[in-house]
Short mmCIF file of C-alpha atoms in Angstrom, two decimals:
data_model
loop_
_atom_site.label_atom_id
_atom_site.label_comp_id
_atom_site.label_asym_id
_atom_site.label_seq_id
_atom_site.Cartn_x
_atom_site.Cartn_y
_atom_site.Cartn_z
CA MET A 28 14.14 20.99 41.08
CA THR A 29 14.55 24.64 41.97
CA GLU A 30 14.43 23.93 45.71
CA HIS A 31 17.03 21.18 45.28
CA THR A 32 19.32 23.53 43.36
CA ALA A 33 18.94 26.22 46.01
CA GLU A 34 19.73 23.68 48.71
CA LEU A 35 22.86 22.54 46.89
CA SER A 36 24.02 26.12 46.35
CA GLY A 37 23.44 26.88 50.01
CA THR A 38 25.56 23.88 50.96
CA ILE A 39 28.38 24.48 48.48
CA ALA A 40 28.77 28.25 49.05
CA PRO A 41 30.08 27.97 52.65
CA ARG A 42 32.53 25.29 51.54
CA LEU A 43 33.84 27.49 48.72
CA ARG A 44 34.24 30.40 51.13
CA ALA A 45 36.09 28.16 53.58
CA ALA A 46 38.39 26.87 50.85
CA THR A 47 39.26 30.36 49.60
CA THR A 48 39.45 32.18 52.95
CA GLU A 49 42.52 31.74 55.15
CA PRO A 50 42.35 31.93 58.95
CA LEU A 51 42.73 35.36 60.47
CA TRP A 52 46.18 34.62 61.89
CA VAL A 53 47.43 33.62 58.43
CA GLN A 54 46.12 36.85 56.90
CA TRP A 55 47.74 38.98 59.60
CA GLY A 56 50.96 36.98 59.42
CA LEU A 57 51.31 37.41 55.67
CA THR A 58 50.46 41.11 55.92
CA LEU A 59 53.04 41.71 58.64
CA ALA A 60 55.66 39.73 56.72
CA ALA A 61 55.04 41.84 53.61
CA LEU A 62 55.21 45.08 55.61
CA LEU A 63 58.41 43.96 57.33
CA PHE A 64 59.98 43.10 53.99
CA LEU A 65 59.05 46.50 52.55
CA ALA A 66 60.41 48.25 55.63
CA LEU A 67 63.75 46.45 55.51
CA PHE A 68 64.38 46.58 51.78
CA LEU A 69 62.57 49.78 50.74
CA ALA A 70 61.81 52.22 53.55
CA VAL A 71 65.06 51.83 55.52
CA PRO A 72 67.35 52.29 52.48
CA LEU A 73 65.38 55.36 51.39
CA VAL A 74 65.66 56.91 54.84
CA ALA A 75 69.37 56.02 54.96
CA VAL A 76 70.05 57.78 51.64
CA PHE A 77 68.54 61.09 52.77
CA ALA A 78 69.92 60.81 56.30
CA GLU A 79 73.47 60.32 55.02
CA ALA A 80 73.06 63.05 52.40
CA LEU A 81 71.99 65.56 55.07
CA ARG A 82 74.45 64.35 57.72
CA LYS A 83 76.57 67.51 57.45
CA GLY A 84 73.66 69.87 56.98
CA VAL A 85 71.62 71.34 54.16
CA GLY A 86 74.52 73.57 53.07
CA ALA A 87 76.81 70.62 52.43
CA TYR A 88 73.98 68.85 50.59
CA PHE A 89 73.41 71.68 48.11
CA GLU A 90 77.13 72.23 47.76
CA SER A 91 77.54 68.59 46.67
CA VAL A 92 74.67 68.88 44.18
CA HIS A 93 75.90 72.20 42.71
CA GLU A 94 79.51 71.03 42.44
CA PRO A 95 80.70 71.44 38.78
CA ASP A 96 81.24 67.72 38.14
CA ALA A 97 77.87 66.85 39.67
CA PHE A 98 76.16 69.54 37.60
CA ALA A 99 77.87 68.19 34.45
CA ALA A 100 76.65 64.69 35.32
CA ILE A 101 73.09 65.98 35.75
CA LYS A 102 73.18 67.74 32.38
CA LEU A 103 74.60 64.67 30.63
CA THR A 104 71.98 62.40 32.20
CA LEU A 105 69.15 64.70 31.09
CA LEU A 106 70.64 65.02 27.60
CA VAL A 107 70.92 61.25 27.19
CA ALA A 108 67.31 60.80 28.36
CA VAL A 109 66.08 63.53 25.99
CA ILE A 110 67.66 61.64 23.07
CA ALA A 111 67.02 58.04 24.10
CA VAL A 112 63.40 58.28 25.26
CA PRO A 113 61.97 59.85 22.04
CA ALA A 114 63.96 57.36 19.96
CA ASN A 115 62.46 54.47 21.94
CA LEU A 116 59.03 56.11 21.73
CA VAL A 117 59.15 56.12 17.93
CA PHE A 118 60.53 52.59 17.74
CA GLY A 119 58.09 51.23 20.32
CA VAL A 120 55.02 52.65 18.58
CA ALA A 121 56.17 51.50 15.13
CA ALA A 122 57.12 48.01 16.29
CA SER A 123 53.92 47.58 18.30
CA TRP A 124 51.75 48.74 15.42
CA ALA A 125 53.48 46.37 13.02
CA LEU A 126 53.33 43.36 15.36
CA ALA A 127 49.76 43.87 16.56
CA LYS A 128 48.07 44.95 13.34
CA PHE A 129 49.89 43.00 10.61
CA GLN A 130 51.14 39.50 9.82
CA PHE A 131 54.52 39.32 8.04
CA ARG A 132 57.60 37.17 7.74
CA GLY A 133 60.15 37.70 10.48
CA ARG A 134 57.52 38.70 13.02
CA SER A 135 58.80 36.24 15.64
CA VAL A 136 62.36 37.44 15.03
CA LEU A 137 61.32 41.03 15.74
CA ILE A 138 59.61 39.98 18.98
CA THR A 139 62.77 38.14 20.03
CA LEU A 140 64.94 41.17 19.29
CA ILE A 141 62.66 43.39 21.36
CA ASP A 142 63.10 41.06 24.34
CA LEU A 143 66.88 40.78 23.81
CA PRO A 144 67.89 43.53 26.31
CA PHE A 145 65.99 41.67 29.04
CA ALA A 146 68.10 38.56 28.40
CA VAL A 147 71.51 40.19 27.89
CA SER A 148 73.44 41.77 30.75
CA PRO A 149 73.86 45.54 30.33
CA VAL A 150 77.61 45.12 30.83
CA ILE A 151 77.73 42.66 27.93
CA SER A 152 75.81 45.06 25.71
CA GLY A 153 78.33 47.77 26.57
CA LEU A 154 81.19 45.44 25.67
CA VAL A 155 79.53 44.74 22.31
CA TYR A 156 79.64 48.45 21.51
CA VAL A 157 83.29 48.58 22.53
CA LEU A 158 84.05 45.66 20.19
CA LEU A 159 82.21 47.45 17.38
CA PHE A 160 83.34 51.05 17.82
CA GLY A 161 86.46 50.87 20.03
CA MET A 162 89.98 51.53 18.77
CA GLN A 163 90.60 47.79 18.52
CA GLY A 164 87.07 47.06 17.27
CA TRP A 165 85.72 46.36 13.82
CA LEU A 166 84.86 49.97 12.98
CA GLY A 167 87.31 51.68 15.34
CA PRO A 168 90.14 52.40 12.86
CA TRP A 169 87.73 53.82 10.28
CA LEU A 170 86.05 56.03 12.90
CA ALA A 171 89.43 57.27 14.19
CA LYS A 172 90.53 58.05 10.64
CA HIS A 173 87.47 60.26 10.15
CA ASP A 174 87.67 61.82 13.65
CA ILE A 175 84.37 60.30 14.77
CA GLU A 176 84.09 59.52 18.48
CA ILE A 177 81.60 56.88 19.60
CA ILE A 178 83.14 55.10 22.57
CA PHE A 179 84.05 57.25 25.60
CA ALA A 180 81.83 60.02 24.22
CA LEU A 181 78.17 61.05 24.13
CA PRO A 182 77.17 58.89 21.09
CA GLY A 183 78.31 55.69 22.81
CA ILE A 184 76.42 56.55 25.99
CA VAL A 185 73.28 57.28 23.99
CA LEU A 186 73.55 54.04 21.99
CA ALA A 187 74.05 51.96 25.15
CA THR A 188 71.10 53.65 26.84
CA ILE A 189 68.83 53.15 23.84
CA PHE A 190 69.71 49.46 23.71
CA VAL A 191 68.86 48.73 27.35
CA THR A 192 65.64 50.78 27.31
CA PHE A 193 64.00 50.12 23.95
CA PRO A 194 61.77 47.21 25.12
CA PHE A 195 59.85 49.29 27.66
CA VAL A 196 57.52 51.22 25.35
CA ALA A 197 57.00 48.33 22.93
CA ARG A 198 56.27 45.83 25.69
CA GLU A 199 53.55 48.08 27.13
CA LEU A 200 51.85 48.63 23.79
CA ILE A 201 52.01 45.21 22.10
CA PRO A 202 49.64 43.30 24.45
CA LEU A 203 47.12 46.16 24.49
CA MET A 204 47.10 46.57 20.71
CA GLN A 205 46.72 42.81 20.24
CA GLU A 206 43.80 42.76 22.67
CA GLN A 207 42.08 45.64 20.87
CA GLY A 208 42.35 43.92 17.49
CA THR A 209 41.94 45.65 14.14
CA GLU A 210 38.17 46.22 14.01
CA ASN A 211 38.37 49.95 14.74
CA GLU A 212 41.07 50.51 12.13
CA GLN A 213 39.14 48.53 9.53
CA ALA A 214 36.01 50.58 10.23
CA ALA A 215 37.96 53.83 9.83
CA LEU A 216 39.48 52.67 6.55
CA THR A 217 36.02 51.62 5.32
CA LEU A 218 34.76 55.14 6.03
CA GLY A 219 37.51 56.61 3.86
CA ALA A 220 40.26 57.45 6.36
CA THR A 221 43.87 57.25 5.24
CA GLY A 222 46.50 55.20 7.04
CA TRP A 223 47.90 58.21 8.92
CA GLN A 224 44.43 59.44 9.85
CA THR A 225 43.58 55.99 11.19
CA PHE A 226 46.76 55.92 13.24
CA TRP A 227 46.45 59.42 14.73
CA ARG A 228 42.68 59.41 15.35
CA VAL A 229 41.95 55.75 16.13
CA THR A 230 45.00 53.71 17.10
CA LEU A 231 46.97 56.26 19.11
CA PRO A 232 44.08 57.56 21.31
CA ASN A 233 43.23 53.98 22.27
CA VAL A 234 46.74 53.31 23.63
CA LYS A 235 47.68 56.74 25.01
CA TRP A 236 47.79 55.67 28.68
CA ALA A 237 49.87 52.56 27.98
CA LEU A 238 52.16 54.71 25.83
CA LEU A 239 52.62 57.25 28.62
CA TYR A 240 53.23 54.43 31.09
CA GLY A 241 55.96 52.97 28.88
CA VAL A 242 57.60 56.38 28.42
CA ILE A 243 57.72 56.90 32.19
CA LEU A 244 59.42 53.54 32.75
CA CYS A 245 61.78 54.13 29.84
CA ASN A 246 62.81 57.53 31.18
CA ALA A 247 63.45 56.17 34.68
CA ARG A 248 65.65 53.38 33.32
CA ALA A 249 67.50 55.75 30.98
CA MET A 250 68.43 58.09 33.83
CA GLY A 251 69.37 55.28 36.20
CA GLU A 252 71.29 52.98 33.82
CA PHE A 253 74.71 52.02 35.14
CA GLY A 254 76.14 48.82 33.63
CA ALA A 255 76.17 49.51 29.89
CA VAL A 256 76.97 53.21 30.32
CA SER A 257 79.84 52.38 32.68
CA VAL A 258 81.54 50.30 30.00
CA VAL A 259 81.28 52.82 27.15
CA SER A 260 81.69 56.09 29.06
CA GLY A 261 85.36 55.91 30.02
CA HIS A 262 84.56 57.57 33.39
CA ILE A 263 85.88 60.95 32.26
CA ARG A 264 84.97 63.21 35.14
CA GLY A 265 82.89 66.20 34.14
CA GLN A 266 82.47 64.91 30.56
CA THR A 267 81.17 61.34 30.27
CA ASN A 268 79.94 60.59 33.78
CA THR A 269 76.19 60.29 34.23
CA LEU A 270 74.59 60.56 37.67
CA PRO A 271 74.98 56.85 38.59
CA LEU A 272 78.64 56.88 37.53
CA HIS A 273 79.28 60.09 39.46
CA VAL A 274 77.79 58.50 42.57
CA GLU A 275 80.19 55.56 42.22
CA ILE A 276 83.21 57.86 41.87
CA LEU A 277 82.28 59.92 44.93
CA TYR A 278 81.68 56.80 46.99
CA ASN A 279 85.02 55.27 45.96
CA GLU A 280 86.68 58.53 47.05
CA TYR A 281 85.02 58.18 50.49
CA ASN A 282 83.00 61.34 49.87
CA PHE A 283 79.91 59.73 51.37
CA VAL A 284 77.91 62.91 51.84
CA GLY A 285 78.45 63.92 48.22
CA ALA A 286 77.70 60.42 46.96
CA PHE A 287 74.44 60.15 48.90
CA ALA A 288 73.47 63.72 48.01
CA VAL A 289 73.72 62.92 44.30
CA ALA A 290 72.09 59.54 44.90
CA SER A 291 69.16 61.32 46.55
CA LEU A 292 68.40 62.95 43.18
CA LEU A 293 68.00 59.51 41.64
CA THR A 294 65.90 58.48 44.62
CA LEU A 295 63.61 61.46 44.10
CA LEU A 296 63.38 60.50 40.43
CA ALA A 297 62.30 56.98 41.45
CA MET A 298 59.65 58.36 43.80
CA VAL A 299 58.31 60.73 41.13
CA THR A 300 58.23 57.82 38.69
CA LEU A 301 56.17 55.75 41.13
CA VAL A 302 53.72 58.60 41.65
CA LEU A 303 53.33 59.17 37.91
CA LYS A 304 52.97 55.42 37.38
CA SER A 305 50.15 55.27 39.92
CA ILE A 306 48.40 58.28 38.38
CA VAL A 307 48.61 56.80 34.87
CA GLU A 308 47.31 53.42 36.08
CA ARG A 309 44.39 55.11 37.85
CA ARG A 310 43.54 57.22 34.81
CA ALA A 311 43.73 54.17 32.57
CA LYS A 312 41.33 52.25 34.82
CA VAL A 313 38.90 55.20 34.93
CA THR A 314 39.02 55.53 31.14
CA SER A 315 38.44 51.80 30.70
CA ALA A 316 35.50 51.84 33.11
CA ASP A 317 33.96 54.85 31.34
CA ALA A 318 34.32 53.12 27.98
CA GLU A 319 32.57 50.01 29.31
CA GLU A 320 29.71 52.11 30.68
CA VAL A 321 29.31 53.90 27.36
CA GLY A 322 29.25 50.55 25.60
CA LEU A 323 26.54 49.23 27.92
CA ASP A 324 24.48 52.40 27.50
CA LYS A 325 24.55 51.99 23.74
CA MET A 326 23.45 48.33 23.85
CA PRO A 327 19.78 47.54 23.25
CA GLU A 328 17.77 46.79 26.37
CA LYS A 329 17.19 43.19 25.31
CA GLN A 330 20.91 42.56 25.02
CA ILE A 331 21.55 44.13 28.44
#
């Protein structure tokens, strides 16, 4: 029986390898096609951005970046990110904890609302804020009466940015928390820990890499958002223009060097985001592998 099984396995293994291994020319063809696609749609545009930005020399490049309107756009973009990212961090952690650790009415509705920005165009979300807070909107007359500016001001830009970015943190944490279950939290509560102690010492350390990953993606989207911010900003130069909007204005004015110089800042942000994303993914894998090794070391020899 054993010899027959070994014979069958020896016959089936080459067939499985043949069925799952493509010919060499197919492997090389797919690899070259992927590399060509990346070169055309990723590498060439990146090179073009920096080449056009430096077309008139390094002096013109730094002059475009240090220009007062560009500097105001940089400050506004950073300010919006500083407000929007922590807000989404708090919401994402709270929503993920509630959805992954508890069962309650309206749970499916909350999940749907979290995914809403992925289904709605950013331009439409900006128009919704205009309908709510604009002069002709539902709350516009009341806001004007009390001298409160939402649309065409910083609050409207922040609200639009928060809306389009709030799924990123939550969507990174929810699957991980659901996979981890509630056993660790229940054990901590059994040992006398309070709810906050359980969260800070058990739940949060277990999801720290996914949390950091979500924050990185959220920050990149907040700084690069165009559609929703374009609708609510009013395009007031030097006041309500973020970096993407300032790039559009410079390009429409045929100031190509200035436009690409400012665009290069966003390109550098994207590259830094990719590097940080890779580092976080690598650290998360190392941490997961170390945890598995510790778990195996603690198992009895019979179970191993």
